[in-house]
Amino acid sequence: MYPETFEGFAIPSAEEWNHPKRFEFKPKPFGDYDIDVKIIACGVCGSDVHTATGGWGNKNWPLVPGHEIIGHAVKVGPKVTTVKVGDRVGVGAQISACLECNICKEDNETYCKQQLDTYGSIYPDGTLAHGGYSSHIRAHEHFTFPIPEKLESELAAPMLCAGLTAYSPLVRNGAGPGKKVGILGIGGIGHFGILFSKALGAETYAISRSARKKDDAMAMGADGFLETQVEGWNKDHEMTFDLILSTASSNDDFSLTPYLSLLKVHGKFIAVGLPEGEGWRLAPQNLLSNGCLIGSSHLGSRKETLAMLELAADQGIKSWVETIPVGEEGCGQALTRVHENDVRYRFTLVDYDKQFS
Ligand SMILES: [Zn+2]
Ligand SMILES: [Zn+2]
């Protein structure tokens, strides 16, 4: 039990990816800049499923997933200045970086060569990092974010991975007043794409295969909806978009060309969905008609995380969340339903006090 050991719900193996089991584990040694967080809520991310099923190549079992964590600081290291015991804080999908290299110093710590994911990575001392389906998490203060009072815990949790994954590339690629932005795929990340693109002031279109999510997308604030199974869906919008943020998590029957045709000259297609498997086939010729640019984006910086949380608090942005009690059953259910895309649009695990006394 805490403080010697933490307790969580771990995936025993890829074969049993949706049957997590109660599990005790030792955290990494406590450092001067570390904070122990007693968890009260955690979002369930698509990454949790890709990792649990072994689809992304995880080989470290048992493993506790979860990287959209909200809780209260219960212990702070002697050099911590940004958090006090008792503060409500969040921990997202990144738990460490060197914080000394030029990449880190330019607020690109998410691209640091030494960046560590919140779960599944190995600390320098050999400890396997476990995530937020657990009683506590130990994190460096740089990766521990004060949560504005106005944000409810279960709505703030999914912002820490899905929200940031949408927010950072929107900001970095100029989403704002006078810009036309497309959000491809309306799932966990995509719904934040719509919410944050609107909050940043951009004209925002949802792009989805069928009209099934149209009402939801419009309720999130989208200015328009493009249904890609309709013949000629892209014709009226060719060369009008400044930016498309793709959150598509499957490559089945996916051709980039009609999406790229939407972009203005040198418009950008930024993909943050990470499908399993081989990916796109692409030739330079596919980019010639508008000289468009293709890129990706990993999470975001601490600065961006704090700015995103402030924007969400100021504008009263509400994540669309279903809550589910943490536990062997609840975690298993949430993983299964995320795997089946059966969630509007994110799960947050709650009721931690009932599992961890
Ligand atoms: Zn995630
Ligand atoms: Zn670094």
CSV table of C-alpha atoms and ligand atoms in Angstrom, one decimal:
chain,number,residue,atom,x,y,z
A,1,MET,CA,0.0,0.0,0.0
A,2,TYR,CA,1.0,3.6,-0.5
A,3,PRO,CA,3.6,5.0,0.0
A,4,GLU,CA,5.6,1.8,-0.6
A,5,THR,CA,3.5,0.4,-3.4
A,6,PHE,CA,0.7,1.7,-5.6
A,7,GLU,CA,-2.3,-0.4,-6.7
A,8,GLY,CA,-3.9,-0.5,-10.1
A,9,PHE,CA,-5.7,-2.5,-12.8
A,10,ALA,CA,-3.2,-4.1,-15.1
A,11,ILE,CA,-3.5,-5.8,-18.5
A,12,PRO,CA,-2.0,-9.2,-17.9
A,13,SER,CA,-1.1,-9.8,-21.6
A,14,ALA,CA,-2.2,-8.9,-25.1
A,15,GLU,CA,-4.4,-12.0,-25.2
A,16,GLU,CA,-6.3,-10.7,-22.1
A,17,TRP,CA,-6.3,-7.1,-23.3
A,18,ASN,CA,-9.8,-6.3,-21.9
A,19,HIS,CA,-9.5,-8.3,-18.7
A,20,PRO,CA,-7.5,-6.1,-16.4
A,21,LYS,CA,-6.6,-7.5,-13.0
A,22,ARG,CA,-5.9,-5.8,-9.7
A,23,PHE,CA,-2.1,-5.4,-9.4
A,24,GLU,CA,0.4,-4.0,-6.9
A,25,PHE,CA,3.5,-2.3,-8.2
A,26,LYS,CA,6.5,-0.2,-7.0
A,27,PRO,CA,6.8,3.3,-8.5
A,28,LYS,CA,10.2,4.7,-9.5
A,29,PRO,CA,12.3,6.2,-6.7
A,30,PHE,CA,10.9,9.5,-5.5
A,31,GLY,CA,13.0,12.5,-6.9
A,32,ASP,CA,13.4,16.0,-5.7
A,33,TYR,CA,11.1,17.4,-8.4
A,34,ASP,CA,8.5,14.6,-8.1
A,35,ILE,CA,4.9,14.8,-7.0
A,36,ASP,CA,2.8,11.8,-5.8
A,37,VAL,CA,-0.8,12.2,-7.0
A,38,LYS,CA,-3.7,10.3,-5.5
A,39,ILE,CA,-5.9,9.7,-8.5
A,40,ILE,CA,-9.6,10.6,-8.6
A,41,ALA,CA,-10.3,10.3,-12.4
A,42,CYS,CA,-8.7,9.1,-15.6
A,43,GLY,CA,-9.7,9.1,-19.2
A,44,VAL,CA,-9.6,6.1,-21.4
A,45,CYS,CA,-7.6,6.8,-24.5
A,46,GLY,CA,-7.4,4.9,-27.8
A,47,SER,CA,-3.7,4.4,-27.0
A,48,ASP,CA,-4.7,2.3,-24.0
A,49,VAL,CA,-6.4,-0.1,-26.4
A,50,HIS,CA,-3.6,-0.1,-29.0
A,51,THR,CA,-1.1,-0.8,-26.2
A,52,ALA,CA,-3.2,-3.4,-24.4
A,53,THR,CA,-3.8,-5.4,-27.5
A,54,GLY,CA,-0.1,-5.3,-28.4
A,55,GLY,CA,-1.0,-3.4,-31.6
A,56,TRP,CA,1.7,-0.9,-31.0
A,57,GLY,CA,4.2,-3.5,-30.1
A,58,ASN,CA,4.1,-3.3,-26.3
A,59,LYS,CA,5.9,-6.3,-24.7
A,60,ASN,CA,6.0,-5.2,-21.0
A,61,TRP,CA,3.3,-7.0,-19.0
A,62,PRO,CA,1.5,-6.7,-16.7
A,63,LEU,CA,0.9,-3.0,-17.6
A,64,VAL,CA,-1.5,-0.5,-16.1
A,65,PRO,CA,-2.7,1.9,-18.8
A,66,GLY,CA,-4.2,5.4,-18.4
A,67,HIS,CA,-2.7,8.8,-19.3
A,68,GLU,CA,-5.4,11.3,-18.7
A,69,ILE,CA,-5.1,11.6,-15.0
A,70,ILE,CA,-6.6,13.9,-12.4
A,71,GLY,CA,-5.9,13.7,-8.7
A,72,HIS,CA,-4.7,15.5,-5.7
A,73,ALA,CA,-1.0,16.0,-4.8
A,74,VAL,CA,-0.3,14.0,-1.6
A,75,LYS,CA,3.5,14.4,-1.5
A,76,VAL,CA,5.8,17.0,-3.2
A,77,GLY,CA,9.5,16.8,-3.6
A,78,PRO,CA,11.8,19.4,-1.9
A,79,LYS,CA,12.5,21.3,-5.1
A,80,VAL,CA,8.9,21.4,-6.4
A,81,THR,CA,7.6,25.0,-6.7
A,82,THR,CA,4.5,24.8,-8.8
A,83,VAL,CA,2.3,22.4,-6.7
A,84,LYS,CA,1.4,22.2,-3.0
A,85,VAL,CA,0.1,19.2,-1.1
A,86,GLY,CA,-3.7,19.1,-1.6
A,87,ASP,CA,-3.7,20.8,-5.0
A,88,ARG,CA,-5.8,19.3,-7.8
A,89,VAL,CA,-3.5,18.4,-10.6
A,90,GLY,CA,-3.4,16.5,-13.9
A,91,VAL,CA,-0.9,14.2,-15.6
A,92,GLY,CA,-1.1,13.5,-19.3
A,93,ALA,CA,0.6,11.2,-21.7
A,94,GLN,CA,4.2,12.3,-21.2
A,95,ILE,CA,5.9,11.7,-17.8
A,96,SER,CA,9.5,12.7,-18.5
A,97,ALA,CA,12.0,14.5,-20.7
A,98,CYS,CA,15.6,15.7,-20.2
A,99,LEU,CA,14.4,19.4,-19.9
A,100,GLU,CA,17.9,20.5,-20.7
A,101,CYS,CA,18.4,20.0,-24.4
A,102,ASN,CA,17.6,22.7,-27.0
A,103,ILE,CA,14.4,20.8,-28.0
A,104,CYS,CA,13.1,21.0,-24.4
A,105,LYS,CA,14.2,24.6,-24.0
A,106,GLU,CA,12.2,25.6,-27.0
A,107,ASP,CA,9.0,24.1,-25.5
A,108,ASN,CA,9.2,21.0,-27.6
A,109,GLU,CA,9.8,18.6,-24.8
A,110,THR,CA,7.3,16.3,-26.3
A,111,TYR,CA,9.9,15.7,-29.1
A,112,CYS,CA,12.9,15.3,-26.7
A,113,LYS,CA,15.1,12.3,-27.5
A,114,GLN,CA,14.6,11.2,-23.8
A,115,GLN,CA,10.9,11.7,-23.7
A,116,LEU,CA,9.1,8.9,-21.8
A,117,ASP,CA,5.4,8.0,-22.2
A,118,THR,CA,3.4,7.9,-19.0
A,119,TYR,CA,2.9,4.2,-19.1
A,120,GLY,CA,4.8,1.4,-20.8
A,121,SER,CA,8.2,3.1,-20.8
A,122,ILE,CA,11.2,2.1,-18.7
A,123,TYR,CA,12.8,4.6,-16.4
A,124,PRO,CA,16.6,4.8,-16.3
A,125,ASP,CA,16.6,2.8,-13.1
A,126,GLY,CA,14.7,0.0,-14.8
A,127,THR,CA,11.3,0.7,-13.3
A,128,LEU,CA,8.3,0.1,-15.7
A,129,ALA,CA,6.1,3.2,-15.8
A,130,HIS,CA,2.4,2.5,-15.0
A,131,GLY,CA,-0.6,4.7,-15.8
A,132,GLY,CA,-3.7,6.1,-14.3
A,133,TYR,CA,-6.0,3.1,-13.8
A,134,SER,CA,-4.4,3.0,-10.4
A,135,SER,CA,-4.4,4.5,-7.0
A,136,HIS,CA,-1.5,6.9,-7.5
A,137,ILE,CA,1.0,8.2,-10.0
A,138,ARG,CA,4.4,9.7,-9.4
A,139,ALA,CA,5.4,12.5,-11.8
A,140,HIS,CA,7.9,15.2,-12.3
A,141,GLU,CA,6.4,18.7,-11.7
A,142,HIS,CA,7.0,19.7,-15.3
A,143,PHE,CA,4.5,17.1,-16.3
A,144,THR,CA,2.0,17.8,-13.5
A,145,PHE,CA,-0.5,20.5,-14.3
A,146,PRO,CA,-2.6,22.6,-11.9
A,147,ILE,CA,-6.2,22.3,-12.9
A,148,PRO,CA,-8.3,25.5,-13.0
A,149,GLU,CA,-11.0,25.4,-10.4
A,150,LYS,CA,-13.8,25.9,-13.0
A,151,LEU,CA,-13.0,22.6,-14.8
A,152,GLU,CA,-14.7,19.5,-13.5
A,153,SER,CA,-12.3,16.6,-13.0
A,154,GLU,CA,-14.1,14.1,-15.3
A,155,LEU,CA,-14.3,16.7,-18.1
A,156,ALA,CA,-10.7,17.9,-17.6
A,157,ALA,CA,-9.2,14.4,-17.6
A,158,PRO,CA,-9.6,13.6,-21.4
A,159,MET,CA,-8.2,17.0,-22.3
A,160,LEU,CA,-4.8,15.9,-21.0
A,161,CYS,CA,-4.1,13.6,-24.0
A,162,ALA,CA,-7.0,13.8,-26.5
A,163,GLY,CA,-7.5,17.5,-25.9
A,164,LEU,CA,-3.9,18.5,-26.1
A,165,THR,CA,-3.3,16.2,-29.2
A,166,ALA,CA,-5.9,18.4,-31.0
A,167,TYR,CA,-5.1,21.7,-29.4
A,168,SER,CA,-1.4,21.9,-30.0
A,169,PRO,CA,-1.4,21.3,-33.8
A,170,LEU,CA,-4.4,23.6,-34.2
A,171,VAL,CA,-2.4,26.4,-32.5
A,172,ARG,CA,0.9,25.6,-34.2
A,173,ASN,CA,-0.7,25.5,-37.6
A,174,GLY,CA,-2.6,28.7,-37.3
A,175,ALA,CA,-6.2,27.8,-36.5
A,176,GLY,CA,-7.9,31.1,-35.6
A,177,PRO,CA,-10.1,33.9,-36.9
A,178,GLY,CA,-10.3,34.0,-40.7
A,179,LYS,CA,-9.1,30.4,-41.1
A,180,LYS,CA,-11.1,27.5,-42.4
A,181,VAL,CA,-10.3,24.2,-40.5
A,182,GLY,CA,-11.5,20.7,-41.2
A,183,ILE,CA,-11.6,18.0,-38.5
A,184,LEU,CA,-11.5,14.6,-40.0
A,185,GLY,CA,-12.9,11.9,-37.8
A,186,ILE,CA,-15.3,12.6,-34.8
A,187,GLY,CA,-14.0,10.5,-31.9
A,188,GLY,CA,-12.2,11.3,-28.7
A,189,ILE,CA,-9.6,13.6,-30.4
A,190,GLY,CA,-11.8,14.8,-33.2
A,191,HIS,CA,-14.5,16.1,-30.8
A,192,PHE,CA,-11.8,18.1,-29.1
A,193,GLY,CA,-10.7,19.3,-32.5
A,194,ILE,CA,-14.1,20.8,-33.2
A,195,LEU,CA,-14.4,22.3,-29.6
A,196,PHE,CA,-10.9,23.9,-29.6
A,197,SER,CA,-10.9,25.0,-33.3
A,198,LYS,CA,-14.1,26.9,-32.6
A,199,ALA,CA,-12.8,28.2,-29.3
A,200,LEU,CA,-9.7,29.5,-31.2
A,201,GLY,CA,-12.0,31.4,-33.6
A,202,ALA,CA,-11.7,29.3,-36.8
A,203,GLU,CA,-14.5,28.4,-39.2
A,204,THR,CA,-14.7,24.7,-38.5
A,205,TYR,CA,-16.0,21.8,-40.5
A,206,ALA,CA,-16.5,18.2,-39.3
A,207,ILE,CA,-15.6,15.6,-41.9
A,208,SER,CA,-16.9,12.1,-41.4
A,209,ARG,CA,-17.8,9.0,-43.4
A,210,SER,CA,-21.6,9.1,-42.6
A,211,ALA,CA,-24.0,11.6,-41.3
A,212,ARG,CA,-24.4,9.5,-38.1
A,213,LYS,CA,-22.5,12.0,-36.0
A,214,LYS,CA,-23.8,15.2,-37.7
A,215,ASP,CA,-26.1,16.3,-35.0
A,216,ASP,CA,-23.4,15.9,-32.4
A,217,ALA,CA,-20.8,17.7,-34.4
A,218,MET,CA,-23.2,20.6,-35.0
A,219,ALA,CA,-24.0,20.7,-31.2
A,220,MET,CA,-20.2,20.9,-30.6
A,221,GLY,CA,-20.2,24.0,-32.6
A,222,ALA,CA,-19.2,22.9,-36.1
A,223,ASP,CA,-20.1,25.4,-38.9
A,224,GLY,CA,-20.6,22.6,-41.4
A,225,PHE,CA,-20.4,18.9,-42.0
A,226,LEU,CA,-19.0,17.0,-44.9
A,227,GLU,CA,-20.2,13.4,-45.4
A,228,THR,CA,-17.5,11.6,-47.3
A,229,GLN,CA,-19.5,8.6,-48.5
A,230,VAL,CA,-21.6,11.0,-50.6
A,231,GLU,CA,-20.3,11.1,-54.3
A,232,GLY,CA,-18.5,14.3,-55.0
A,233,TRP,CA,-18.6,15.4,-51.3
A,234,ASN,CA,-15.4,17.5,-51.7
A,235,LYS,CA,-16.2,19.3,-54.9
A,236,ASP,CA,-17.8,22.5,-53.4
A,237,HIS,CA,-15.0,22.9,-51.0
A,238,GLU,CA,-11.9,22.3,-53.1
A,239,MET,CA,-9.0,24.6,-52.3
A,240,THR,CA,-10.8,26.4,-49.5
A,241,PHE,CA,-9.3,24.9,-46.3
A,242,ASP,CA,-6.3,26.3,-44.6
A,243,LEU,CA,-5.8,23.2,-42.4
A,244,ILE,CA,-7.2,19.7,-42.0
A,245,LEU,CA,-6.6,17.9,-38.7
A,246,SER,CA,-6.9,14.2,-39.3
A,247,THR,CA,-7.8,12.1,-36.3
A,248,ALA,CA,-8.8,9.0,-38.4
A,249,SER,CA,-7.7,5.9,-36.5
A,250,SER,CA,-8.2,3.4,-39.4
A,251,ASN,CA,-6.6,3.2,-42.8
A,252,ASP,CA,-9.2,0.9,-44.3
A,253,ASP,CA,-10.4,2.1,-47.7
A,254,PHE,CA,-8.7,5.4,-47.0
A,255,SER,CA,-7.4,7.6,-49.9
A,256,LEU,CA,-5.7,10.9,-49.1
A,257,THR,CA,-6.4,12.5,-52.4
A,258,PRO,CA,-9.9,13.8,-51.9
A,259,TYR,CA,-8.9,15.3,-48.5
A,260,LEU,CA,-5.8,17.0,-49.9
A,261,SER,CA,-8.0,18.5,-52.7
A,262,LEU,CA,-9.7,20.5,-50.0
A,263,LEU,CA,-6.6,22.5,-49.1
A,264,LYS,CA,-5.7,25.9,-50.3
A,265,VAL,CA,-2.2,26.4,-51.9
A,266,HIS,CA,0.3,25.3,-49.2
A,267,GLY,CA,-2.5,24.3,-46.9
A,268,LYS,CA,-1.7,21.7,-44.3
A,269,PHE,CA,-2.9,18.2,-43.6
A,270,ILE,CA,-1.8,17.2,-40.1
A,271,ALA,CA,-2.5,13.6,-39.0
A,272,VAL,CA,-2.7,12.8,-35.3
A,273,GLY,CA,-4.6,9.6,-35.6
A,274,LEU,CA,-2.2,6.7,-35.5
A,275,PRO,CA,-3.7,3.7,-37.2
A,276,GLU,CA,-2.1,0.3,-36.8
A,277,GLY,CA,-0.6,-1.3,-39.9
A,278,GLU,CA,1.2,0.0,-42.9
A,279,GLY,CA,-0.2,3.5,-43.5
A,280,TRP,CA,-0.6,5.6,-46.7
A,281,ARG,CA,0.8,5.2,-50.1
A,282,LEU,CA,1.7,8.6,-51.4
A,283,ALA,CA,3.6,10.1,-54.4
A,284,PRO,CA,4.8,13.7,-54.8
A,285,GLN,CA,2.3,13.9,-57.7
A,286,ASN,CA,-0.5,13.7,-55.1
A,287,LEU,CA,0.7,17.0,-53.6
A,288,LEU,CA,1.2,19.0,-56.9
A,289,SER,CA,-2.2,20.5,-57.5
A,290,ASN,CA,-2.0,22.8,-54.5
A,291,GLY,CA,1.5,22.3,-53.1
A,292,CYS,CA,0.0,21.1,-49.9
A,293,LEU,CA,2.0,20.0,-46.9
A,294,ILE,CA,1.6,16.9,-44.8
A,295,GLY,CA,2.7,16.5,-41.2
A,296,SER,CA,1.9,15.1,-37.8
A,297,SER,CA,2.1,16.2,-34.2
A,298,HIS,CA,2.9,14.6,-30.9
A,299,LEU,CA,0.9,15.8,-27.8
A,300,GLY,CA,2.0,19.4,-26.9
A,301,SER,CA,4.2,21.3,-24.5
A,302,ARG,CA,3.6,22.2,-20.8
A,303,LYS,CA,2.9,25.8,-21.9
A,304,GLU,CA,0.3,24.6,-24.4
A,305,THR,CA,-1.3,22.3,-21.8
A,306,LEU,CA,-1.7,25.2,-19.4
A,307,ALA,CA,-3.0,27.5,-22.1
A,308,MET,CA,-5.5,24.9,-23.3
A,309,LEU,CA,-6.8,24.4,-19.7
A,310,GLU,CA,-7.2,28.1,-19.3
A,311,LEU,CA,-9.0,28.5,-22.6
A,312,ALA,CA,-11.3,25.6,-21.6
A,313,ALA,CA,-12.0,27.2,-18.2
A,314,ASP,CA,-12.5,30.7,-19.6
A,315,GLN,CA,-14.9,29.6,-22.4
A,316,GLY,CA,-16.7,26.9,-20.4
A,317,ILE,CA,-15.7,24.2,-22.9
A,318,LYS,CA,-17.3,20.9,-22.0
A,319,SER,CA,-15.7,17.6,-23.0
A,320,TRP,CA,-18.3,15.0,-24.0
A,321,VAL,CA,-17.7,12.3,-21.5
A,322,GLU,CA,-19.3,9.1,-20.3
A,323,THR,CA,-18.2,8.1,-16.8
A,324,ILE,CA,-17.6,4.6,-15.7
A,325,PRO,CA,-16.4,3.3,-12.3
A,326,VAL,CA,-12.8,2.3,-12.1
A,327,GLY,CA,-12.2,-1.4,-11.4
A,328,GLU,CA,-11.6,-4.7,-13.1
A,329,GLU,CA,-15.0,-4.6,-14.6
A,330,GLY,CA,-15.2,-0.9,-15.5
A,331,CYS,CA,-11.7,-0.8,-17.0
A,332,GLY,CA,-12.5,-3.9,-19.1
A,333,GLN,CA,-15.8,-2.5,-20.3
A,334,ALA,CA,-14.3,0.9,-21.2
A,335,LEU,CA,-11.5,-0.8,-23.2
A,336,THR,CA,-13.9,-3.0,-25.0
A,337,ARG,CA,-16.2,-0.2,-25.9
A,338,VAL,CA,-13.4,2.1,-27.0
A,339,HIS,CA,-12.1,-0.7,-29.2
A,340,GLU,CA,-15.6,-0.9,-30.7
A,341,ASN,CA,-15.8,2.9,-31.1
A,342,ASP,CA,-18.9,2.8,-28.8
A,343,VAL,CA,-18.4,5.9,-26.8
A,344,ARG,CA,-19.6,9.5,-27.0
A,345,TYR,CA,-16.8,10.7,-27.1
A,346,ARG,CA,-14.6,9.7,-24.2
A,347,PHE,CA,-14.8,7.6,-21.1
A,348,THR,CA,-13.6,8.9,-17.8
A,349,LEU,CA,-13.0,6.4,-15.0
A,350,VAL,CA,-14.3,7.7,-11.7
A,351,ASP,CA,-15.2,6.4,-8.2
A,352,TYR,CA,-11.6,5.8,-7.3
A,353,ASP,CA,-12.3,6.1,-3.5
A,354,LYS,CA,-14.5,3.0,-3.8
A,355,GLN,CA,-11.6,0.8,-5.1
A,356,PHE,CA,-8.6,2.3,-3.3
A,357,SER,CA,-9.0,3.2,0.4
B,1,ZN,ZN,-3.8,9.2,-25.2
B,2,ZN,ZN,15.3,17.3,-23.9
